[in-house]
Short mmCIF file of C-alpha atoms in Angstrom, two decimals:
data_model
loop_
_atom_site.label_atom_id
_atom_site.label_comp_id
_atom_site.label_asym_id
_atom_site.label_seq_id
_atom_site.Cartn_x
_atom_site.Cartn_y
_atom_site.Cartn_z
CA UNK A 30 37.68 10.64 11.19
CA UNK A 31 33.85 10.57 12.66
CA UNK A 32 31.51 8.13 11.77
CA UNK A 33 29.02 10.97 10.66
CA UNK A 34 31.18 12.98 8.16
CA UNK A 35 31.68 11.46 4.58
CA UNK A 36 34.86 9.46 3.48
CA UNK A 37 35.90 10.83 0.67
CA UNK A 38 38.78 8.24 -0.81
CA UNK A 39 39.29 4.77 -0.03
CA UNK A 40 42.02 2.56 -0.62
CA UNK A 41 41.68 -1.13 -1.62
CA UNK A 42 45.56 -2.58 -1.68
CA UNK A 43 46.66 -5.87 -2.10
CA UNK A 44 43.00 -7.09 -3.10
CA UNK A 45 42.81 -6.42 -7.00
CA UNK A 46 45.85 -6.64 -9.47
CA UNK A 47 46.29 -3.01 -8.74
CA UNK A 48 45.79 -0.50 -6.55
CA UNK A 49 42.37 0.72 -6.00
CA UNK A 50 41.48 4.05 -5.17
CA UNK A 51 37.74 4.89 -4.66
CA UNK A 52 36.73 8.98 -4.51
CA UNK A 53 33.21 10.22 -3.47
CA UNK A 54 33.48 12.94 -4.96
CA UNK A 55 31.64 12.95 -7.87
CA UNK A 56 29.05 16.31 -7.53
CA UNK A 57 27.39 14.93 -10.66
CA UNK A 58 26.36 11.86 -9.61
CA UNK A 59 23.75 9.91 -8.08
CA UNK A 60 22.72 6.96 -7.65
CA UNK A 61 18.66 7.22 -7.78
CA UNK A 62 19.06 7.45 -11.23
CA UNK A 63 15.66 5.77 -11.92
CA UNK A 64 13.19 7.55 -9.95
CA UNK A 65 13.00 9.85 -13.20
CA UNK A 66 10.61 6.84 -13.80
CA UNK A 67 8.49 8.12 -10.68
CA UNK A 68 8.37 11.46 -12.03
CA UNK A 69 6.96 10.04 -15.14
CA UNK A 70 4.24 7.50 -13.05
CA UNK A 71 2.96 10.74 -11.42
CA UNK A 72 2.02 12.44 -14.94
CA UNK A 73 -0.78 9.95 -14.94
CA UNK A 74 -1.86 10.64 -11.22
CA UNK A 75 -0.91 13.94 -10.45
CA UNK A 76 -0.75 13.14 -6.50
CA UNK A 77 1.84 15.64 -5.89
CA UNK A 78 0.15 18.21 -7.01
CA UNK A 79 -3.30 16.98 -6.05
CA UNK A 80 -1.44 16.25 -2.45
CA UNK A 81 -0.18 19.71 -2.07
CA UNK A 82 -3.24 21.37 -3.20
CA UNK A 83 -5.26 20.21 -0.01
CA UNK A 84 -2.66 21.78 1.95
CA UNK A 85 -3.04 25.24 3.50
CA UNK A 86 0.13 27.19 3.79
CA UNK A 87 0.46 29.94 6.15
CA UNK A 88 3.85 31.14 6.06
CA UNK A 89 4.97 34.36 5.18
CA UNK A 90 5.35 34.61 1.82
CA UNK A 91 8.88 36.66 1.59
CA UNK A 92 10.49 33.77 3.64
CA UNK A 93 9.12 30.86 1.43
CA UNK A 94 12.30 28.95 0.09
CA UNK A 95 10.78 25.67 -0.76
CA UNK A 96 6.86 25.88 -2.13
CA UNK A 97 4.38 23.02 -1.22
CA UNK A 98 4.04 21.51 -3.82
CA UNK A 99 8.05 20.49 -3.93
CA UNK A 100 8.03 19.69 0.16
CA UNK A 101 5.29 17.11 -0.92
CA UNK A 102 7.41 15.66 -4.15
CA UNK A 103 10.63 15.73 -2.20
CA UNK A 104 8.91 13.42 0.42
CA UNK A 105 6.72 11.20 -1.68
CA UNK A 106 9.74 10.05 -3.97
CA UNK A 107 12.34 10.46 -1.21
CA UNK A 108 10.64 7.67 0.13
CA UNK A 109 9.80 5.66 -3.14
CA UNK A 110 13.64 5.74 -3.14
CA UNK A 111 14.42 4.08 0.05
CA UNK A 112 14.57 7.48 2.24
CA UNK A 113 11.95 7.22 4.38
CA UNK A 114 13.11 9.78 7.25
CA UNK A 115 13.10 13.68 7.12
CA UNK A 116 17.21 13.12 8.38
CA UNK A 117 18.03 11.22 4.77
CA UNK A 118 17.84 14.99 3.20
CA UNK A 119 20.80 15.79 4.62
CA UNK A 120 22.41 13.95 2.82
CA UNK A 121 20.49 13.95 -0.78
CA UNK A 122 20.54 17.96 -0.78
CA UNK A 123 22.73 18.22 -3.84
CA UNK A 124 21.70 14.77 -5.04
CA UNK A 125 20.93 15.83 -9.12
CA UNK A 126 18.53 13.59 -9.84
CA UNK A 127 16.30 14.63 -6.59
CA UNK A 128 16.71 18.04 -7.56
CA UNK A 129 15.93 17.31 -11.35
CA UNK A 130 12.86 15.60 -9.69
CA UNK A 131 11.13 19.06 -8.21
CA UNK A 132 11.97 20.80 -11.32
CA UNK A 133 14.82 22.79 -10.40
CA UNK A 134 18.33 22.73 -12.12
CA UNK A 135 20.23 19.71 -11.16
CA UNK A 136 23.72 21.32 -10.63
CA UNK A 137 22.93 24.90 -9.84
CA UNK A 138 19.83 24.85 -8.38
CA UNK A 139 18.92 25.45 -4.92
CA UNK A 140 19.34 22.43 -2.79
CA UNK A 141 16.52 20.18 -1.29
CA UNK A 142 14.68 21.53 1.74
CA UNK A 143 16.41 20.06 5.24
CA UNK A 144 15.60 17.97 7.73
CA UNK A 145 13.88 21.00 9.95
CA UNK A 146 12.24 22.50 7.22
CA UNK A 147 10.33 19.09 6.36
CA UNK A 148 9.81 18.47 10.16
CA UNK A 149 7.73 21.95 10.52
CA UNK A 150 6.44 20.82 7.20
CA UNK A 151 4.57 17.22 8.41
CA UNK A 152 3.72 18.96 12.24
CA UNK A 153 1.57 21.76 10.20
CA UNK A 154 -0.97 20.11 8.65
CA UNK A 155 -3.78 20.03 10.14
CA UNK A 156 -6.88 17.16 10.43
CA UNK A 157 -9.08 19.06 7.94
CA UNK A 158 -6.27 18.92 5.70
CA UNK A 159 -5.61 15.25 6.41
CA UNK A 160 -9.05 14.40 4.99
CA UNK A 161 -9.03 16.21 1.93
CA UNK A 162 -5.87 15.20 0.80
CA UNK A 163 -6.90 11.36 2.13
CA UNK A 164 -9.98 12.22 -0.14
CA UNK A 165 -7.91 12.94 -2.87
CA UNK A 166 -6.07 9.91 -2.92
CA UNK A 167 -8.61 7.57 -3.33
CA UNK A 168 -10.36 9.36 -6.16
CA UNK A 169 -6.97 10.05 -7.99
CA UNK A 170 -6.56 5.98 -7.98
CA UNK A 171 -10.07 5.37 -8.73
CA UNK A 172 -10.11 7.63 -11.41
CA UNK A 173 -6.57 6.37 -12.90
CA UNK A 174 -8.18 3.12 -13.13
CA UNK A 175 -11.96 3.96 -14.67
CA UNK A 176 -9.60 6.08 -17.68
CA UNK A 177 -7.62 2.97 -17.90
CA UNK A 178 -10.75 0.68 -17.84
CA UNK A 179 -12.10 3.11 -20.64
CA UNK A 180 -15.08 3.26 -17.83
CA UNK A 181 -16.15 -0.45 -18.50
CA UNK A 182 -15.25 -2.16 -15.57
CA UNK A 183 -18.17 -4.83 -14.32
CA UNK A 184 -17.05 -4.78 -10.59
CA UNK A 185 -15.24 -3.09 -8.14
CA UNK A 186 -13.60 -5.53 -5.42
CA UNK A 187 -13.17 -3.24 -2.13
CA UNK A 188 -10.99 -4.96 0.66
CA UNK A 189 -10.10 -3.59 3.91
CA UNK A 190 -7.33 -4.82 6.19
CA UNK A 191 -5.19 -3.40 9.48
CA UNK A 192 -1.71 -3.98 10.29
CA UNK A 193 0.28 -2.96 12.92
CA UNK A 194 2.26 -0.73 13.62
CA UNK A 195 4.65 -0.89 16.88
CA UNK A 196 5.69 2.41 18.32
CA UNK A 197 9.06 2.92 20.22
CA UNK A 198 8.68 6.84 21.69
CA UNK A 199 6.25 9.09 23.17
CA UNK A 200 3.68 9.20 19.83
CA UNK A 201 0.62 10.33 20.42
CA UNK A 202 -2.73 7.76 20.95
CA UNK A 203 0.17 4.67 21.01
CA UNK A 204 -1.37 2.33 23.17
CA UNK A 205 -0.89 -1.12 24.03
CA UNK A 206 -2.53 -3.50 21.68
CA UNK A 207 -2.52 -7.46 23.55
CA UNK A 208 -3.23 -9.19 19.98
CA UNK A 209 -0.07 -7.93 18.75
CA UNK A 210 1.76 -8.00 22.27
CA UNK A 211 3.49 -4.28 21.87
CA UNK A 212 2.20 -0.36 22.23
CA UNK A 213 1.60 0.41 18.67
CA UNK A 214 -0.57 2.23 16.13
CA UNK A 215 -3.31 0.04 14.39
CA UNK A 216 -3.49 1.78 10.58
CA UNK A 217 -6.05 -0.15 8.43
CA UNK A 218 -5.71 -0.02 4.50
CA UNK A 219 -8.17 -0.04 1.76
CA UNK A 220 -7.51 -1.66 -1.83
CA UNK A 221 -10.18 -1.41 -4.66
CA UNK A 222 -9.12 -4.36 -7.59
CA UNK A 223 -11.27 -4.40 -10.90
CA UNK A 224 -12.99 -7.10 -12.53
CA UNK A 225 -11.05 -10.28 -12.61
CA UNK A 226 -7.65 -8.46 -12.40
CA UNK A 227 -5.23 -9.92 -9.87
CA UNK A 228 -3.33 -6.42 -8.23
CA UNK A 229 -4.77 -4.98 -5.49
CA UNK A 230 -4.61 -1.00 -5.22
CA UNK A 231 -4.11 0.83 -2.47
CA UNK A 232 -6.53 3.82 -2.12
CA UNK A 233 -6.56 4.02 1.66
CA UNK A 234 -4.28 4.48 4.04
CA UNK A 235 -6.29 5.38 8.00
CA UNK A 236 -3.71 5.45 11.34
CA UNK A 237 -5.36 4.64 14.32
CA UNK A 238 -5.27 4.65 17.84
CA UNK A 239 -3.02 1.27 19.09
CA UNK A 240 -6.45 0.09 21.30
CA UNK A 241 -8.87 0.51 18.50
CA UNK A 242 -11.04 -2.67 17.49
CA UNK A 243 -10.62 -3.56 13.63
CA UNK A 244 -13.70 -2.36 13.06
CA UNK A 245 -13.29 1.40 14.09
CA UNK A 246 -13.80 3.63 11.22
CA UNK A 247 -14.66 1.15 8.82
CA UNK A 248 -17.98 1.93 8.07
CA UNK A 249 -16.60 5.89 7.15
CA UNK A 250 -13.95 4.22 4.83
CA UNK A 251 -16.25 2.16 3.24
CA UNK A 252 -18.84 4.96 2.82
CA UNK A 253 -16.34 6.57 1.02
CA UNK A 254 -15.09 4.51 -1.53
CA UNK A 255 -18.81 3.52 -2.17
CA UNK A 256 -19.64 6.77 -3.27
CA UNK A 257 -16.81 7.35 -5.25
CA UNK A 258 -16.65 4.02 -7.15
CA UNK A 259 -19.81 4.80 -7.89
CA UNK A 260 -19.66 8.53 -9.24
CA UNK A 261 -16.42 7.23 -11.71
CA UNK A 262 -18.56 3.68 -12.75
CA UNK A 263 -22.19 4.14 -12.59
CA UNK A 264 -23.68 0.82 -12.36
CA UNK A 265 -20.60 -1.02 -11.53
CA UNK A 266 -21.20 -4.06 -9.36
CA UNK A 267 -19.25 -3.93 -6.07
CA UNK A 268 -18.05 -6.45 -3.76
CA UNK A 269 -16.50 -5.78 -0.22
CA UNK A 270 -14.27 -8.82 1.30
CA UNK A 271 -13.45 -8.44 5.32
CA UNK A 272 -11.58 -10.45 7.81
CA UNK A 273 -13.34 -11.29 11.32
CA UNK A 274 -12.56 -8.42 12.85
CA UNK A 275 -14.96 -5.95 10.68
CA UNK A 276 -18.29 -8.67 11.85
CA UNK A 277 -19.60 -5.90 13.00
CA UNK A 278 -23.18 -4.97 13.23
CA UNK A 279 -22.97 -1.60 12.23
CA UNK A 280 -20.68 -2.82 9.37
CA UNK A 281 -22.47 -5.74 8.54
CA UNK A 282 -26.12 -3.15 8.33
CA UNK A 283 -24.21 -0.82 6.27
CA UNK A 284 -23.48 -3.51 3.74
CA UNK A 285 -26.81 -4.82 3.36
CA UNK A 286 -28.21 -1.41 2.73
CA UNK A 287 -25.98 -0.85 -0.40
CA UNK A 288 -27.76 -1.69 -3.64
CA UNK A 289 -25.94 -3.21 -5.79
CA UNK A 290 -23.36 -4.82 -3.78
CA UNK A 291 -21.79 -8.27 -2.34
CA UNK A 292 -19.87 -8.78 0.45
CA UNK A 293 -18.65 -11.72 2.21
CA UNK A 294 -17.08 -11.04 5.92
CA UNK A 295 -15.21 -13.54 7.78
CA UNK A 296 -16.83 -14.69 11.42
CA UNK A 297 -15.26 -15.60 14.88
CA UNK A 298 -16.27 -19.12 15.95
CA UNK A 299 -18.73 -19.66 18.58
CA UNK A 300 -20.67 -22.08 20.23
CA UNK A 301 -23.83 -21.96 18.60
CA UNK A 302 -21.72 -22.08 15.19
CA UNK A 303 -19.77 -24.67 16.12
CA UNK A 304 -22.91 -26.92 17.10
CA UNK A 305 -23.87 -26.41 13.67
CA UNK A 306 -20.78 -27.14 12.01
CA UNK A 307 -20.08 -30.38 14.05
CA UNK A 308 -21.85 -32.39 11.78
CA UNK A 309 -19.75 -30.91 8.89
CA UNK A 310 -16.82 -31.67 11.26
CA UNK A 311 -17.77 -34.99 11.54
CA UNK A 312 -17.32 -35.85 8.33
CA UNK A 313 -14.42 -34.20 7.40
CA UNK A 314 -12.68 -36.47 10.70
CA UNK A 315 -13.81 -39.45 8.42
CA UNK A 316 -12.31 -38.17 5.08
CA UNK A 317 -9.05 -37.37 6.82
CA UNK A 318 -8.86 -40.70 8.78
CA UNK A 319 -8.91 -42.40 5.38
CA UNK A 320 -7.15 -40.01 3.64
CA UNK A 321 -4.35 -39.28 5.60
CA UNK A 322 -4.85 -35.31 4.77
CA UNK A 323 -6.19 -32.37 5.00
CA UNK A 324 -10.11 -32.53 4.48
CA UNK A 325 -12.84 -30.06 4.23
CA UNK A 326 -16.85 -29.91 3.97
CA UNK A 327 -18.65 -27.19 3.12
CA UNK A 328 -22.14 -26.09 4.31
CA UNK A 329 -24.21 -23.03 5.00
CA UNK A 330 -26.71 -22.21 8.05
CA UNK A 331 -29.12 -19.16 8.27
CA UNK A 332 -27.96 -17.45 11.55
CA UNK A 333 -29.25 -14.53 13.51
CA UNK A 334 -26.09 -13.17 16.31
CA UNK A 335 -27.79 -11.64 19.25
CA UNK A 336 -27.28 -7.78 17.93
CA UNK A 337 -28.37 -8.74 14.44
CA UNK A 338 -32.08 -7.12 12.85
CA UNK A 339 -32.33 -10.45 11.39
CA UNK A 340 -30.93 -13.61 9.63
CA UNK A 341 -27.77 -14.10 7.57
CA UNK A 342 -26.32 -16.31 5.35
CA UNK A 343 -23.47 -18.09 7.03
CA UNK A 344 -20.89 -19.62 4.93
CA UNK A 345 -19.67 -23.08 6.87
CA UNK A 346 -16.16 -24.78 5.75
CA UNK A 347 -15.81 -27.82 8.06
CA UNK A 348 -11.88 -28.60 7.86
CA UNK A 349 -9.49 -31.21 9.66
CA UNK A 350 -5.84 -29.85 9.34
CA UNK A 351 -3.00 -32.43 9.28
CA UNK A 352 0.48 -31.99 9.10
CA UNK A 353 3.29 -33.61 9.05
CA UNK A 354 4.51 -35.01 13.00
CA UNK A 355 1.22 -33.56 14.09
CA UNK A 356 -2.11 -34.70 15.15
CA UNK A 357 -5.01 -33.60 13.14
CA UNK A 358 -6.13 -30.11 14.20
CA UNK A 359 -9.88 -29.28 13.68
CA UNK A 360 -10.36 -25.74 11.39
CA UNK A 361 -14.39 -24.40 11.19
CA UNK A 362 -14.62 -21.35 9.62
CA UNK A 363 -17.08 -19.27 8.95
CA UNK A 364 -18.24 -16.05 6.19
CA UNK A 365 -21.01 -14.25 6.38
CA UNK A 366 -22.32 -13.36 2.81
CA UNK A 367 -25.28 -12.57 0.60
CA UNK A 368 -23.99 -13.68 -2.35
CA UNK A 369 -26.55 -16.74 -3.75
CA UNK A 370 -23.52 -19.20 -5.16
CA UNK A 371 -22.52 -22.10 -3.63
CA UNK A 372 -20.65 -22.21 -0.33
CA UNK A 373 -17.62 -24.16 -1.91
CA UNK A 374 -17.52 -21.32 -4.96
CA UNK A 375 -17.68 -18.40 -2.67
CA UNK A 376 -15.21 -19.09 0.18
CA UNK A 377 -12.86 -20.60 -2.33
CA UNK A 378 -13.29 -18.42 -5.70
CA UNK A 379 -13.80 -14.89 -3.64
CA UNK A 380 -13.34 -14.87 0.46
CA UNK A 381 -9.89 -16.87 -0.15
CA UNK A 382 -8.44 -14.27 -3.08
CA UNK A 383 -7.97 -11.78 -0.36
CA UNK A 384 -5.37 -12.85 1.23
CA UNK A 385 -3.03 -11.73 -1.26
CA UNK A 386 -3.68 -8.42 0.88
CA UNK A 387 -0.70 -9.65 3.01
CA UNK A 388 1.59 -9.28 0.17
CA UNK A 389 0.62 -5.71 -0.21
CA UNK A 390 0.97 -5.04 3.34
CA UNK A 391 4.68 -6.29 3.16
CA UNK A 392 4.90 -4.04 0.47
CA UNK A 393 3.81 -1.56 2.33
CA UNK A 394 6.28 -2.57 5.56
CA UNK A 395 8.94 -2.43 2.88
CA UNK A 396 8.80 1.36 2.22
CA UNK A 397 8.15 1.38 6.05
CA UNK A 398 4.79 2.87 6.32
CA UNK A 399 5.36 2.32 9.87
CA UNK A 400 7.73 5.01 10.42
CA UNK A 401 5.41 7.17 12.48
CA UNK A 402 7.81 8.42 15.06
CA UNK A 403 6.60 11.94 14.93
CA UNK A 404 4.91 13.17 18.19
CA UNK A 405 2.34 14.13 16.96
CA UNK A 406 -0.98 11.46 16.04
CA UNK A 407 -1.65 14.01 12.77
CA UNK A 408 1.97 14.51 11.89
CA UNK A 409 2.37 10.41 12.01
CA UNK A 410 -1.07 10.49 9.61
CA UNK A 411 0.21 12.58 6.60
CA UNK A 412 3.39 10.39 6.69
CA UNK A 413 1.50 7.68 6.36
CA UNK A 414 -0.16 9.08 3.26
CA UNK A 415 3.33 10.58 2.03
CA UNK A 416 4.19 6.67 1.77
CA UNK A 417 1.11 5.55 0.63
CA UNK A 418 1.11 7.80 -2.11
CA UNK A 419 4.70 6.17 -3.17
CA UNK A 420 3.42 3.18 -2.95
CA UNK A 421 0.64 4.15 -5.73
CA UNK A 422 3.17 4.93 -7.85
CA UNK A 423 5.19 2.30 -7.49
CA UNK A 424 2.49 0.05 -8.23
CA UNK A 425 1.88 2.19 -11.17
CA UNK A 426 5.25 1.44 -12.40
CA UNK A 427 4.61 -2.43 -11.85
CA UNK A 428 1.54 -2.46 -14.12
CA UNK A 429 3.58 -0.46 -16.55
CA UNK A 430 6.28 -3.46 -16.48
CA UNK A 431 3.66 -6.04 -17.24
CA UNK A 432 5.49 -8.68 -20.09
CA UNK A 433 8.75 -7.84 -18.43
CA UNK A 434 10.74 -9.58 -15.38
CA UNK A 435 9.59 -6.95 -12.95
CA UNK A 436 5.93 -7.39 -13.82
CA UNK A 437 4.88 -9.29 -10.48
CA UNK A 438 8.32 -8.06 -8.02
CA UNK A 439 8.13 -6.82 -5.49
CA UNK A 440 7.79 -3.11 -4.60
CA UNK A 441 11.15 -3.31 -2.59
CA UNK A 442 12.57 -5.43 -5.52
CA UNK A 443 11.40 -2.92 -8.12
CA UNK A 444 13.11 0.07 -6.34
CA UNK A 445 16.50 -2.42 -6.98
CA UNK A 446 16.32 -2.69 -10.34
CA UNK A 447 14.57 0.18 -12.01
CA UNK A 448 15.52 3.31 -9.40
CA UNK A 449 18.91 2.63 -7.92
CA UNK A 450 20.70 2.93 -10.71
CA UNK A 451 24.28 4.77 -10.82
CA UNK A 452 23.51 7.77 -12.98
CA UNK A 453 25.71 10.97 -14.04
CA UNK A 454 23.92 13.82 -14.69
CA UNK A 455 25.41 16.68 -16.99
CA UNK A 456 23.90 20.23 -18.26
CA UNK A 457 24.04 21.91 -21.10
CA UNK A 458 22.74 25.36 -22.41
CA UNK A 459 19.88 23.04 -24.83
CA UNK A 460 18.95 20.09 -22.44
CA UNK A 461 20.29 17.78 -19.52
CA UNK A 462 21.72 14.36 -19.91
CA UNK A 463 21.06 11.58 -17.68
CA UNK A 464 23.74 8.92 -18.24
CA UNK A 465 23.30 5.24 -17.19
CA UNK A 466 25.35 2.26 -16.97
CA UNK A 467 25.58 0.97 -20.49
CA UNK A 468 25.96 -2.65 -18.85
CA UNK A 469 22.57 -1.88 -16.68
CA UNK A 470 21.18 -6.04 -16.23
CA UNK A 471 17.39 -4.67 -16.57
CA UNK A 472 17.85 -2.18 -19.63
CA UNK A 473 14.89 -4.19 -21.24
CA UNK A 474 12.23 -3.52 -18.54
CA UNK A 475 13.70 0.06 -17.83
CA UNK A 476 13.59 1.09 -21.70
CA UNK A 477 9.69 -0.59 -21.89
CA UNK A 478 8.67 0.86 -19.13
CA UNK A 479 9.86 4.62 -19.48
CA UNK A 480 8.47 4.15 -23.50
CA UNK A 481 5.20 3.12 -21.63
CA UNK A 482 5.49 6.33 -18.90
CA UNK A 483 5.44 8.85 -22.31
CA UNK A 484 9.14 8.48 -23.20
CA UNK A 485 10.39 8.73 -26.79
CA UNK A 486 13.30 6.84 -28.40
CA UNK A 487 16.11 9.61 -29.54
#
């Protein structure tokens, strides 16, 4: 038998106290039984249809099988799922569940488009397209979260971050990148957070050219979300936190003509900095020597770089790193702010929160944002925002879980326990039944979380 056509029995003898037999064949059955939860999350964002309505079909009408609008859902929670390739439909065509999912009759409805039909699908799209529906996104999770803030959120935290994201083929604008040692793309990712609250929420997803500096296109992104935070939350105080590589004048003038808003943007070291800082250094050498740890001193230095209009607050934190079998490493680092607290308060209490960012990149990794191995630069684009708008409903399900054990998991480890779940799916002429595992280890947080999503006890 070949390795690409589907087993249908196996045998297990001699293992158990009898002989096990083990049929696929099982037409009502899948096991994605969860992402009904997904379908629920999306009531409350509407992406797929918001997704599919910046789209622009052109195909003859008469020869239309699968509409738009169910080309976008099949994608967005094929991936949610753990499908993140065009190729998985082949094998998910008849999948109930998947088919319940785009509305259509889970046994005798028509199957889910296939792998060809979803390749024309992502190579169609065009760049004006890309934007509006890139547009959407952000103002769809914005939105969600000014309704769910009842509109009386304080501040808006904006943080920007790339990633990479290595390329194997012949993708277009894949270049080599020497930071990251491979050809690659160089996507960057925006997250808006609200007041005090800990999650981060993706609301921009940008691919890039592989030999792009971080700080291309930032200033458009930023723009963006500026103006929209502040058509959902007039008044709303917002704060932007960037790493090094957004120091950028153009960046850096765009901030400080913003009313209204704080930002605090990480600096390279240089020499004129680090002449400053050596007294700070100095010090911290002292504490460390006595100490036998890691020490650091705070201080602050007006600062003018040679392409700056004028002065800036520089944040200084003078550290001496020691580890164990090591010698003591010096550590200056500097942020750029104008934010009128104390050096200590704002590199510790605000430039230091963001690097839960890498957590949500991860996250992001996990449902493999990076699998842009289209040809095409635009075609690799709108799969990147097919997968980021998963991942906004998969953090939409987290928040949902809050008081449960999946409250803070991961996105990877929330697709384990709430949407792979065995599930048997029969019809009748008054409604469909979904059965589930009776002895399912996170009924609990499933059965809170669908009540939360609009669900009803029966």
């Amino acid at each position: 038998m070949s390795d690409d056509s589907t087993t249908q029995c196996l045998l297990f003898p001699g293992i158990f106290r009898k002989p096990i037999v083990a049929q696929f064949d099982q037409r009502e059955g899948s096991s994605d039984g969860g992402a009904l939860l997904l379908k629920a999350a999306d009531r409350h964002y509407d992406l797929v249809a918001g997704l599919s309505s910046c789209l622009r079909d052109d195909r003859q009408a008469g020869k239309v099988d699968h509409s738009l609008r169910e080309l976008v859902a099949q994608r967005v929670f094929c991936i949610a799922c753990g499908y993140p390739d065009a190729n998985d439909s082949a094998r998910l065509s008849e999948d109930p569940i998947h088919k319940l999912l785009l509305d259509r009759d889970p046994i005798e409805g028509r199957t889910l488009a296939s792998q060809p039909t979803l390749s024309r699908f992502e190579n169609g799209v065009g760049v004006k397209e890309l934007y509006r529906a890139g547009e959407f996104l952000a103002e769809s999770v914005i939105q969600r979260h000014a309704k769910r803030l009842r509109h009386r959120a304080y501040r808006v935290t904006i943080d920007l971050d790339p990633t990479d994201d290595p390329t194997h083929g012949a993708q277009q604008l894949s270049f080599f990148n020497g930071h990251y040692d491979t050809w690659c793309y160089l996507p960057v990712m925006g997250f808006v957070s609200f007041n005090d609250e800990a999650e981060q929420y993706l609301c921009a997803a940008v691919l890039r050219p592989g030999n792009v500096t971080a700080a291309a296109g930032a200033v458009a992104i930023l723009r963006r979300l500026v103006r929209m935070i502040r058509g959902r939350l007039p008044g709303v105080q917002i704060r932007v936190r960037l790493d090094g590589g957004f120091a950028h004048p153009a960046v850096l003038e765009f901030l400080d003509a913003q009313p209204k808003l704080e930002y605090v943007v990480a600096m390279a070291k240089n020499a004129v900095l680090k002449r400053v800082a050596e007294s700070g250094m100095r010090r911290a050498r002292q504490l460390s020597r006595r100490s036998g740890k890691t020490e650091h001193i705070y201080g602050e230095v007006r600062y003018k770089a040679g392409k700056w209009p004028g002065l800036r607050r520089v944040i200084i934190k003078a550290e001496v790193v020691r580890a164990a079998d090591k010698d003591p490493k010096d550590n200056p680092r500097f942020v750029i702010t104008n934010m009128k607290q104390s050096p200590q308060w704002i590199y510790e209490r605000v430039y230091c929160q963001r690097g839960d960012i890498e957590n949500r990149l991860k996250e992001l990794h996990e449902l493999e944002i990076d699998r842009t191995s289209c040809t095409s630069f635009w075609a690799n684009q709108f799969r990147v925002l097919l997968t980021a708008a998963a991942y906004v409903l998969m953090q939409e399900l987290r928040w949902r879980a809050a008081g449960t054990a999946c409250a803070r998991a991961q996105v990877g480890m929330l697709r384990e326990r709430l949407l792979k779940l065995g599930a048997r799916v029969l019809v009748s002429v008054r409604r469909v039944v979904v059965h589930l595992p009776a002895s399912f280890p996170f009924l609990p947080a499933f059965r809170r979380l669908a009540l939360a999503l609009g669900a009803a006890t029966g």
